[in-house]
Amino acid sequence: SQQGEEDPQALSIQEGENATMNCSYKTSINNLQWYRQNSGRGLVHLILIRSNEREKHSGRLRVTLDTSKKSSSLLITASRAADTASYFCATDVNGNQFYFGTGTSLTVIP
Amino acid sequence: GAGVSQSPSNKVTEKGKDVELRCDPISGHTALYWYRQRLGQGLEFLIYFQGNSAPDKSGLPSDRFSAERTGESVSTLTIQRTQQEDSAVYLCASSRLPGSAYGYTFGSGTRLTVV
């Protein structure tokens, strides 16, 4: 089964609002990554957080990691219509394989 | 090249035919991965190449699937005797090192449709 599970499966917000999506995983990890996938396009790497880090920022993105709860969250602040995409978390368990969840589909309404 | 290049971008094939998908990783990236993404589902790991080490084939779903990589360059994923359940987007990714701090760089994928 997939290591990562995103929640919610779908999210619809107004432009300017913040979007929060969560990822839970099952086993110990080396790091966790978030990716964005626009419809019909490849995945784009957004941010990586290592297992010894608790929070990381990149522009309008904020990622947290709670290894005790085996969960991570991705916050997109001041959302824009261009943020409309699917967002996936990926867990690096052993450096050989990354396990992706089923993704959160985000729709930002202009 | 500047990014990971996959070809073809779309492939429609008849059930039972063999298909070959190609991935050109970023130059200098030692690690290369193949994933499969079925409609509405997450990415499914297929195979991983790291330098000249033996590949990790643990994700290949059946013996109809095989992949090769020459050194640290092009990789091909071959599906023999395609079935309708093979229909999916096949994504290739490369990274400079395993578990790279910069993550994977993905190609745009090959959309395979088996009719």
PDB file of C-alpha atoms in Angstrom:
ATOM      1  CA  SER A   1       0.000   0.000   0.000  1.00  0.00           C
ATOM      2  CA  GLN A   2       1.069   3.586  -0.450  1.00  0.00           C
ATOM      3  CA  GLN A   3       3.240   4.994   2.295  1.00  0.00           C
ATOM      4  CA  GLY A   4       1.833   8.483   2.102  1.00  0.00           C
ATOM      5  CA  GLU A   5      -1.767   9.519   2.392  1.00  0.00           C
ATOM      6  CA  GLU A   6      -2.846  13.078   1.724  1.00  0.00           C
ATOM      7  CA  ASP A   7      -5.795  14.756   3.311  1.00  0.00           C
ATOM      8  CA  PRO A   8      -8.099  16.193   2.108  1.00  0.00           C
ATOM      9  CA  GLN A   9      -8.454  14.537  -1.270  1.00  0.00           C
ATOM     10  CA  ALA A  10      -9.882  17.741  -2.688  1.00  0.00           C
ATOM     11  CA  LEU A  11      -9.845  21.336  -1.513  1.00  0.00           C
ATOM     12  CA  SER A  12     -11.519  24.384  -3.011  1.00  0.00           C
ATOM     13  CA  ILE A  13     -10.754  27.893  -1.730  1.00  0.00           C
ATOM     14  CA  GLN A  14     -11.047  31.497  -2.785  1.00  0.00           C
ATOM     15  CA  GLU A  15      -8.051  33.338  -4.123  1.00  0.00           C
ATOM     16  CA  GLY A  16      -6.154  34.997  -1.294  1.00  0.00           C
ATOM     17  CA  GLU A  17      -7.080  32.382   1.281  1.00  0.00           C
ATOM     18  CA  ASN A  18      -4.609  29.956   2.770  1.00  0.00           C
ATOM     19  CA  ALA A  19      -4.622  26.290   1.767  1.00  0.00           C
ATOM     20  CA  THR A  20      -3.538  23.559   4.128  1.00  0.00           C
ATOM     21  CA  MET A  21      -3.075  19.955   3.167  1.00  0.00           C
ATOM     22  CA  ASN A  22      -1.792  17.109   5.257  1.00  0.00           C
ATOM     23  CA  CYS A  23       0.202  13.971   4.688  1.00  0.00           C
ATOM     24  CA  SER A  24       0.464  10.941   6.923  1.00  0.00           C
ATOM     25  CA  TYR A  25       2.911   8.097   6.506  1.00  0.00           C
ATOM     26  CA  LYS A  26       3.598   4.768   8.098  1.00  0.00           C
ATOM     27  CA  THR A  27       7.291   4.111   8.633  1.00  0.00           C
ATOM     28  CA  SER A  28      10.401   6.023   9.598  1.00  0.00           C
ATOM     29  CA  ILE A  29      11.699   8.307   6.896  1.00  0.00           C
ATOM     30  CA  ASN A  30      14.885  10.038   5.841  1.00  0.00           C
ATOM     31  CA  ASN A  31      13.023  12.999   4.437  1.00  0.00           C
ATOM     32  CA  LEU A  32       9.663  14.053   3.074  1.00  0.00           C
ATOM     33  CA  GLN A  33       9.051  16.018  -0.077  1.00  0.00           C
ATOM     34  CA  TRP A  34       6.106  17.854  -1.545  1.00  0.00           C
ATOM     35  CA  TYR A  35       5.416  17.989  -5.253  1.00  0.00           C
ATOM     36  CA  ARG A  36       2.924  19.846  -7.412  1.00  0.00           C
ATOM     37  CA  GLN A  37       1.377  18.458 -10.548  1.00  0.00           C
ATOM     38  CA  ASN A  38      -0.542  20.674 -12.919  1.00  0.00           C
ATOM     39  CA  SER A  39      -3.118  18.920 -15.045  1.00  0.00           C
ATOM     40  CA  GLY A  40      -1.425  16.916 -17.783  1.00  0.00           C
ATOM     41  CA  ARG A  41       2.038  17.962 -16.680  1.00  0.00           C
ATOM     42  CA  GLY A  42       4.901  16.349 -14.810  1.00  0.00           C
ATOM     43  CA  LEU A  43       5.568  16.690 -11.128  1.00  0.00           C
ATOM     44  CA  VAL A  44       7.471  19.678  -9.861  1.00  0.00           C
ATOM     45  CA  HIS A  45       9.494  19.498  -6.698  1.00  0.00           C
ATOM     46  CA  LEU A  46       8.407  22.130  -4.172  1.00  0.00           C
ATOM     47  CA  ILE A  47      10.206  21.539  -0.931  1.00  0.00           C
ATOM     48  CA  LEU A  48      12.077  18.887   1.042  1.00  0.00           C
ATOM     49  CA  ILE A  49      12.121  18.571   4.797  1.00  0.00           C
ATOM     50  CA  ARG A  50      14.542  16.253   6.551  1.00  0.00           C
ATOM     51  CA  SER A  51      13.549  13.990   9.397  1.00  0.00           C
ATOM     52  CA  ASN A  52      15.454  16.145  11.909  1.00  0.00           C
ATOM     53  CA  GLU A  53      13.695  19.324  10.813  1.00  0.00           C
ATOM     54  CA  ARG A  54      10.338  20.500  12.107  1.00  0.00           C
ATOM     55  CA  GLU A  55       9.486  23.393   9.838  1.00  0.00           C
ATOM     56  CA  LYS A  56      10.671  24.812   6.574  1.00  0.00           C
ATOM     57  CA  HIS A  57       9.677  27.808   4.467  1.00  0.00           C
ATOM     58  CA  SER A  58       9.980  28.566   0.793  1.00  0.00           C
ATOM     59  CA  GLY A  59       8.243  31.674  -0.492  1.00  0.00           C
ATOM     60  CA  ARG A  60       4.531  31.250   0.180  1.00  0.00           C
ATOM     61  CA  LEU A  61       5.021  27.625   1.207  1.00  0.00           C
ATOM     62  CA  ARG A  62       5.386  26.413   4.752  1.00  0.00           C
ATOM     63  CA  VAL A  63       5.969  22.759   5.534  1.00  0.00           C
ATOM     64  CA  THR A  64       5.910  21.162   8.946  1.00  0.00           C
ATOM     65  CA  LEU A  65       6.965  17.687   9.945  1.00  0.00           C
ATOM     66  CA  ASP A  66       5.981  15.803  13.075  1.00  0.00           C
ATOM     67  CA  THR A  67       7.883  12.539  13.125  1.00  0.00           C
ATOM     68  CA  SER A  68       6.196  11.424  16.346  1.00  0.00           C
ATOM     69  CA  LYS A  69       2.832  11.578  14.599  1.00  0.00           C
ATOM     70  CA  LYS A  70       4.277  10.580  11.234  1.00  0.00           C
ATOM     71  CA  SER A  71       2.623  13.508   9.566  1.00  0.00           C
ATOM     72  CA  SER A  72       3.435  16.594   7.558  1.00  0.00           C
ATOM     73  CA  SER A  73       1.478  19.600   6.451  1.00  0.00           C
ATOM     74  CA  LEU A  74       1.857  21.941   3.517  1.00  0.00           C
ATOM     75  CA  LEU A  75       0.517  25.467   3.880  1.00  0.00           C
ATOM     76  CA  ILE A  76       0.173  27.728   0.878  1.00  0.00           C
ATOM     77  CA  THR A  77      -0.462  31.295   1.948  1.00  0.00           C
ATOM     78  CA  ALA A  78      -2.263  33.958  -0.060  1.00  0.00           C
ATOM     79  CA  SER A  79      -3.291  31.441  -2.686  1.00  0.00           C
ATOM     80  CA  ARG A  80      -3.496  32.327  -6.359  1.00  0.00           C
ATOM     81  CA  ALA A  81      -5.432  30.812  -9.220  1.00  0.00           C
ATOM     82  CA  ALA A  82      -2.108  29.537 -10.569  1.00  0.00           C
ATOM     83  CA  ASP A  83      -1.749  27.370  -7.457  1.00  0.00           C
ATOM     84  CA  THR A  84      -4.560  25.178  -8.773  1.00  0.00           C
ATOM     85  CA  ALA A  85      -2.970  21.736  -9.088  1.00  0.00           C
ATOM     86  CA  SER A  86      -2.621  18.404  -7.364  1.00  0.00           C
ATOM     87  CA  TYR A  87      -0.170  18.237  -4.495  1.00  0.00           C
ATOM     88  CA  PHE A  88       1.632  15.066  -3.494  1.00  0.00           C
ATOM     89  CA  CYS A  89       3.794  14.190  -0.555  1.00  0.00           C
ATOM     90  CA  ALA A  90       6.602  11.727  -1.071  1.00  0.00           C
ATOM     91  CA  THR A  91       8.500   9.939   1.653  1.00  0.00           C
ATOM     92  CA  ASP A  92      12.092   8.813   1.326  1.00  0.00           C
ATOM     93  CA  VAL A  93      12.348   5.652   3.349  1.00  0.00           C
ATOM     94  CA  ASN A  94      15.690   4.235   2.316  1.00  0.00           C
ATOM     95  CA  GLY A  95      17.120   6.504  -0.360  1.00  0.00           C
ATOM     96  CA  ASN A  96      16.126   4.011  -3.019  1.00  0.00           C
ATOM     97  CA  GLN A  97      12.415   4.517  -3.210  1.00  0.00           C
ATOM     98  CA  PHE A  98      10.105   7.409  -2.704  1.00  0.00           C
ATOM     99  CA  TYR A  99       6.519   6.596  -1.809  1.00  0.00           C
ATOM    100  CA  PHE A 100       3.881   8.960  -3.059  1.00  0.00           C
ATOM    101  CA  GLY A 101       0.392   9.431  -1.752  1.00  0.00           C
ATOM    102  CA  THR A 102      -2.731   9.832  -3.841  1.00  0.00           C
ATOM    103  CA  GLY A 103      -2.551  13.597  -3.713  1.00  0.00           C
ATOM    104  CA  THR A 104      -4.718  16.560  -2.796  1.00  0.00           C
ATOM    105  CA  SER A 105      -6.478  18.326  -5.621  1.00  0.00           C
ATOM    106  CA  LEU A 106      -6.464  22.055  -4.919  1.00  0.00           C
ATOM    107  CA  THR A 107      -8.738  24.461  -6.750  1.00  0.00           C
ATOM    108  CA  VAL A 108      -8.236  28.173  -6.184  1.00  0.00           C
ATOM    109  CA  ILE A 109     -11.220  30.187  -7.359  1.00  0.00           C
ATOM    110  CA  PRO A 110     -10.375  33.640  -8.753  1.00  0.00           C
TER     111      PRO A 110
ATOM    112  CA  GLY B   1      19.807  18.593 -21.071  1.00  0.00           C
ATOM    113  CA  ALA B   2      17.959  21.130 -18.980  1.00  0.00           C
ATOM    114  CA  GLY B   3      15.334  18.696 -17.806  1.00  0.00           C
ATOM    115  CA  VAL B   4      14.253  15.101 -17.887  1.00  0.00           C
ATOM    116  CA  SER B   5      12.978  14.224 -21.318  1.00  0.00           C
ATOM    117  CA  GLN B   6      10.541  11.402 -21.972  1.00  0.00           C
ATOM    118  CA  SER B   7       9.334  10.028 -25.253  1.00  0.00           C
ATOM    119  CA  PRO B   8       6.875   9.491 -26.662  1.00  0.00           C
ATOM    120  CA  SER B   9       4.568  11.845 -24.810  1.00  0.00           C
ATOM    121  CA  ASN B  10       1.573   9.794 -25.838  1.00  0.00           C
ATOM    122  CA  LYS B  11       1.311   6.229 -27.000  1.00  0.00           C
ATOM    123  CA  VAL B  12      -1.759   4.299 -28.042  1.00  0.00           C
ATOM    124  CA  THR B  13      -1.200   0.614 -28.583  1.00  0.00           C
ATOM    125  CA  GLU B  14      -3.260  -2.467 -29.161  1.00  0.00           C
ATOM    126  CA  LYS B  15      -3.587  -5.050 -26.456  1.00  0.00           C
ATOM    127  CA  GLY B  16      -0.878  -7.655 -26.786  1.00  0.00           C
ATOM    128  CA  LYS B  17       1.670  -5.409 -28.474  1.00  0.00           C
ATOM    129  CA  ASP B  18       5.006  -4.470 -26.919  1.00  0.00           C
ATOM    130  CA  VAL B  19       5.877  -0.857 -26.137  1.00  0.00           C
ATOM    131  CA  GLU B  20       9.116   0.880 -25.294  1.00  0.00           C
ATOM    132  CA  LEU B  21       9.260   4.096 -23.331  1.00  0.00           C
ATOM    133  CA  ARG B  22      12.331   6.257 -23.199  1.00  0.00           C
ATOM    134  CA  CYS B  23      13.767   8.541 -20.560  1.00  0.00           C
ATOM    135  CA  ASP B  24      16.672  10.945 -20.915  1.00  0.00           C
ATOM    136  CA  PRO B  25      17.719  12.073 -17.433  1.00  0.00           C
ATOM    137  CA  ILE B  26      19.513  15.243 -16.565  1.00  0.00           C
ATOM    138  CA  SER B  27      23.193  14.963 -17.341  1.00  0.00           C
ATOM    139  CA  GLY B  28      25.159  14.006 -14.252  1.00  0.00           C
ATOM    140  CA  HIS B  29      22.188  12.595 -12.389  1.00  0.00           C
ATOM    141  CA  THR B  30      23.236   9.212 -11.117  1.00  0.00           C
ATOM    142  CA  ALA B  31      19.854   8.064  -9.853  1.00  0.00           C
ATOM    143  CA  LEU B  32      16.932   7.341 -12.164  1.00  0.00           C
ATOM    144  CA  TYR B  33      13.454   6.195 -11.241  1.00  0.00           C
ATOM    145  CA  TRP B  34      10.400   5.009 -13.078  1.00  0.00           C
ATOM    146  CA  TYR B  35       6.926   5.507 -11.635  1.00  0.00           C
ATOM    147  CA  ARG B  36       3.466   4.695 -12.891  1.00  0.00           C
ATOM    148  CA  GLN B  37       0.458   6.896 -12.240  1.00  0.00           C
ATOM    149  CA  ARG B  38      -2.950   5.461 -12.928  1.00  0.00           C
ATOM    150  CA  LEU B  39      -5.841   7.858 -13.363  1.00  0.00           C
ATOM    151  CA  GLY B  40      -6.799   9.424 -10.054  1.00  0.00           C
ATOM    152  CA  GLN B  41      -4.204   7.474  -8.122  1.00  0.00           C
ATOM    153  CA  GLY B  42      -0.848   8.138  -6.531  1.00  0.00           C
ATOM    154  CA  LEU B  43       2.477   7.315  -8.033  1.00  0.00           C
ATOM    155  CA  GLU B  44       3.526   3.694  -7.980  1.00  0.00           C
ATOM    156  CA  PHE B  45       7.224   2.914  -7.820  1.00  0.00           C
ATOM    157  CA  LEU B  46       8.459   0.618 -10.575  1.00  0.00           C
ATOM    158  CA  ILE B  47      12.247   0.534 -10.713  1.00  0.00           C
ATOM    159  CA  TYR B  48      15.322   2.440  -9.567  1.00  0.00           C
ATOM    160  CA  PHE B  49      18.799   2.729 -11.088  1.00  0.00           C
ATOM    161  CA  GLN B  50      21.791   4.083  -9.221  1.00  0.00           C
ATOM    162  CA  GLY B  51      25.042   4.361 -11.142  1.00  0.00           C
ATOM    163  CA  ASN B  52      26.412   0.969 -12.041  1.00  0.00           C
ATOM    164  CA  SER B  53      24.739  -0.825  -9.151  1.00  0.00           C
ATOM    165  CA  ALA B  54      22.174  -3.540  -9.727  1.00  0.00           C
ATOM    166  CA  PRO B  55      18.779  -1.883 -10.188  1.00  0.00           C
ATOM    167  CA  ASP B  56      16.026  -2.155  -7.621  1.00  0.00           C
ATOM    168  CA  LYS B  57      13.286  -3.902  -9.575  1.00  0.00           C
ATOM    169  CA  SER B  58      11.028  -4.585  -6.629  1.00  0.00           C
ATOM    170  CA  GLY B  59       8.217  -2.400  -7.956  1.00  0.00           C
ATOM    171  CA  LEU B  60       7.817  -4.008 -11.349  1.00  0.00           C
ATOM    172  CA  PRO B  61       4.279  -5.448 -11.365  1.00  0.00           C
ATOM    173  CA  SER B  62       4.954  -8.457 -13.563  1.00  0.00           C
ATOM    174  CA  ASP B  63       7.588 -10.099 -15.726  1.00  0.00           C
ATOM    175  CA  ARG B  64       6.085  -8.291 -18.703  1.00  0.00           C
ATOM    176  CA  PHE B  65       7.823  -5.179 -17.430  1.00  0.00           C
ATOM    177  CA  SER B  66      11.554  -4.629 -17.791  1.00  0.00           C
ATOM    178  CA  ALA B  67      13.867  -1.668 -17.849  1.00  0.00           C
ATOM    179  CA  GLU B  68      17.411  -0.950 -18.819  1.00  0.00           C
ATOM    180  CA  ARG B  69      19.808   1.877 -18.321  1.00  0.00           C
ATOM    181  CA  THR B  70      23.187   2.319 -19.944  1.00  0.00           C
ATOM    182  CA  GLY B  71      25.572   3.761 -17.391  1.00  0.00           C
ATOM    183  CA  GLU B  72      24.191   7.069 -16.202  1.00  0.00           C
ATOM    184  CA  SER B  73      22.363   7.933 -19.377  1.00  0.00           C
ATOM    185  CA  VAL B  74      19.204   6.930 -21.188  1.00  0.00           C
ATOM    186  CA  SER B  75      16.782   4.432 -19.739  1.00  0.00           C
ATOM    187  CA  THR B  76      14.104   2.442 -21.526  1.00  0.00           C
ATOM    188  CA  LEU B  77      11.070   0.838 -19.944  1.00  0.00           C
ATOM    189  CA  THR B  78       9.638  -2.026 -21.956  1.00  0.00           C
ATOM    190  CA  ILE B  79       6.195  -3.497 -21.492  1.00  0.00           C
ATOM    191  CA  GLN B  80       5.589  -6.728 -23.335  1.00  0.00           C
ATOM    192  CA  ARG B  81       2.189  -8.069 -24.333  1.00  0.00           C
ATOM    193  CA  THR B  82       0.438  -4.961 -23.071  1.00  0.00           C
ATOM    194  CA  GLN B  83      -2.823  -5.267 -21.195  1.00  0.00           C
ATOM    195  CA  GLN B  84      -5.541  -2.685 -20.665  1.00  0.00           C
ATOM    196  CA  GLU B  85      -4.585  -2.336 -17.011  1.00  0.00           C
ATOM    197  CA  ASP B  86      -1.190  -1.089 -18.173  1.00  0.00           C
ATOM    198  CA  SER B  87      -2.865   2.132 -19.299  1.00  0.00           C
ATOM    199  CA  ALA B  88      -1.346   4.885 -17.202  1.00  0.00           C
ATOM    200  CA  VAL B  89       1.094   7.741 -17.263  1.00  0.00           C
ATOM    201  CA  TYR B  90       4.640   6.495 -16.896  1.00  0.00           C
ATOM    202  CA  LEU B  91       6.895   9.009 -15.221  1.00  0.00           C
ATOM    203  CA  CYS B  92      10.649   9.067 -15.130  1.00  0.00           C
ATOM    204  CA  ALA B  93      12.630  11.044 -12.588  1.00  0.00           C
ATOM    205  CA  SER B  94      16.287  11.584 -11.921  1.00  0.00           C
ATOM    206  CA  SER B  95      18.269  12.996  -9.060  1.00  0.00           C
ATOM    207  CA  ARG B  96      21.877  13.965  -8.642  1.00  0.00           C
ATOM    208  CA  LEU B  97      22.220  11.616  -5.721  1.00  0.00           C
ATOM    209  CA  PRO B  98      19.847   9.224  -4.014  1.00  0.00           C
ATOM    210  CA  GLY B  99      17.648  11.147  -1.633  1.00  0.00           C
ATOM    211  CA  SER B 100      19.080  14.350  -3.058  1.00  0.00           C
ATOM    212  CA  ALA B 101      18.429  17.510  -1.095  1.00  0.00           C
ATOM    213  CA  TYR B 102      16.999  18.920  -4.308  1.00  0.00           C
ATOM    214  CA  GLY B 103      14.540  16.107  -4.730  1.00  0.00           C
ATOM    215  CA  TYR B 104      13.657  14.479  -7.941  1.00  0.00           C
ATOM    216  CA  THR B 105      13.265  16.140 -11.290  1.00  0.00           C
ATOM    217  CA  PHE B 106      10.442  14.526 -13.190  1.00  0.00           C
ATOM    218  CA  GLY B 107       9.813  14.306 -16.870  1.00  0.00           C
ATOM    219  CA  SER B 108       6.409  15.117 -18.317  1.00  0.00           C
ATOM    220  CA  GLY B 109       5.609  11.453 -18.629  1.00  0.00           C
ATOM    221  CA  THR B 110       4.390   9.112 -21.313  1.00  0.00           C
ATOM    222  CA  ARG B 111       0.651   8.585 -21.418  1.00  0.00           C
ATOM    223  CA  LEU B 112       0.089   4.991 -22.445  1.00  0.00           C
ATOM    224  CA  THR B 113      -3.319   3.870 -23.615  1.00  0.00           C
ATOM    225  CA  VAL B 114      -3.888   0.211 -24.355  1.00  0.00           C
ATOM    226  CA  VAL B 115      -6.961  -0.412 -26.474  1.00  0.00           C
TER     227      VAL B 115
END
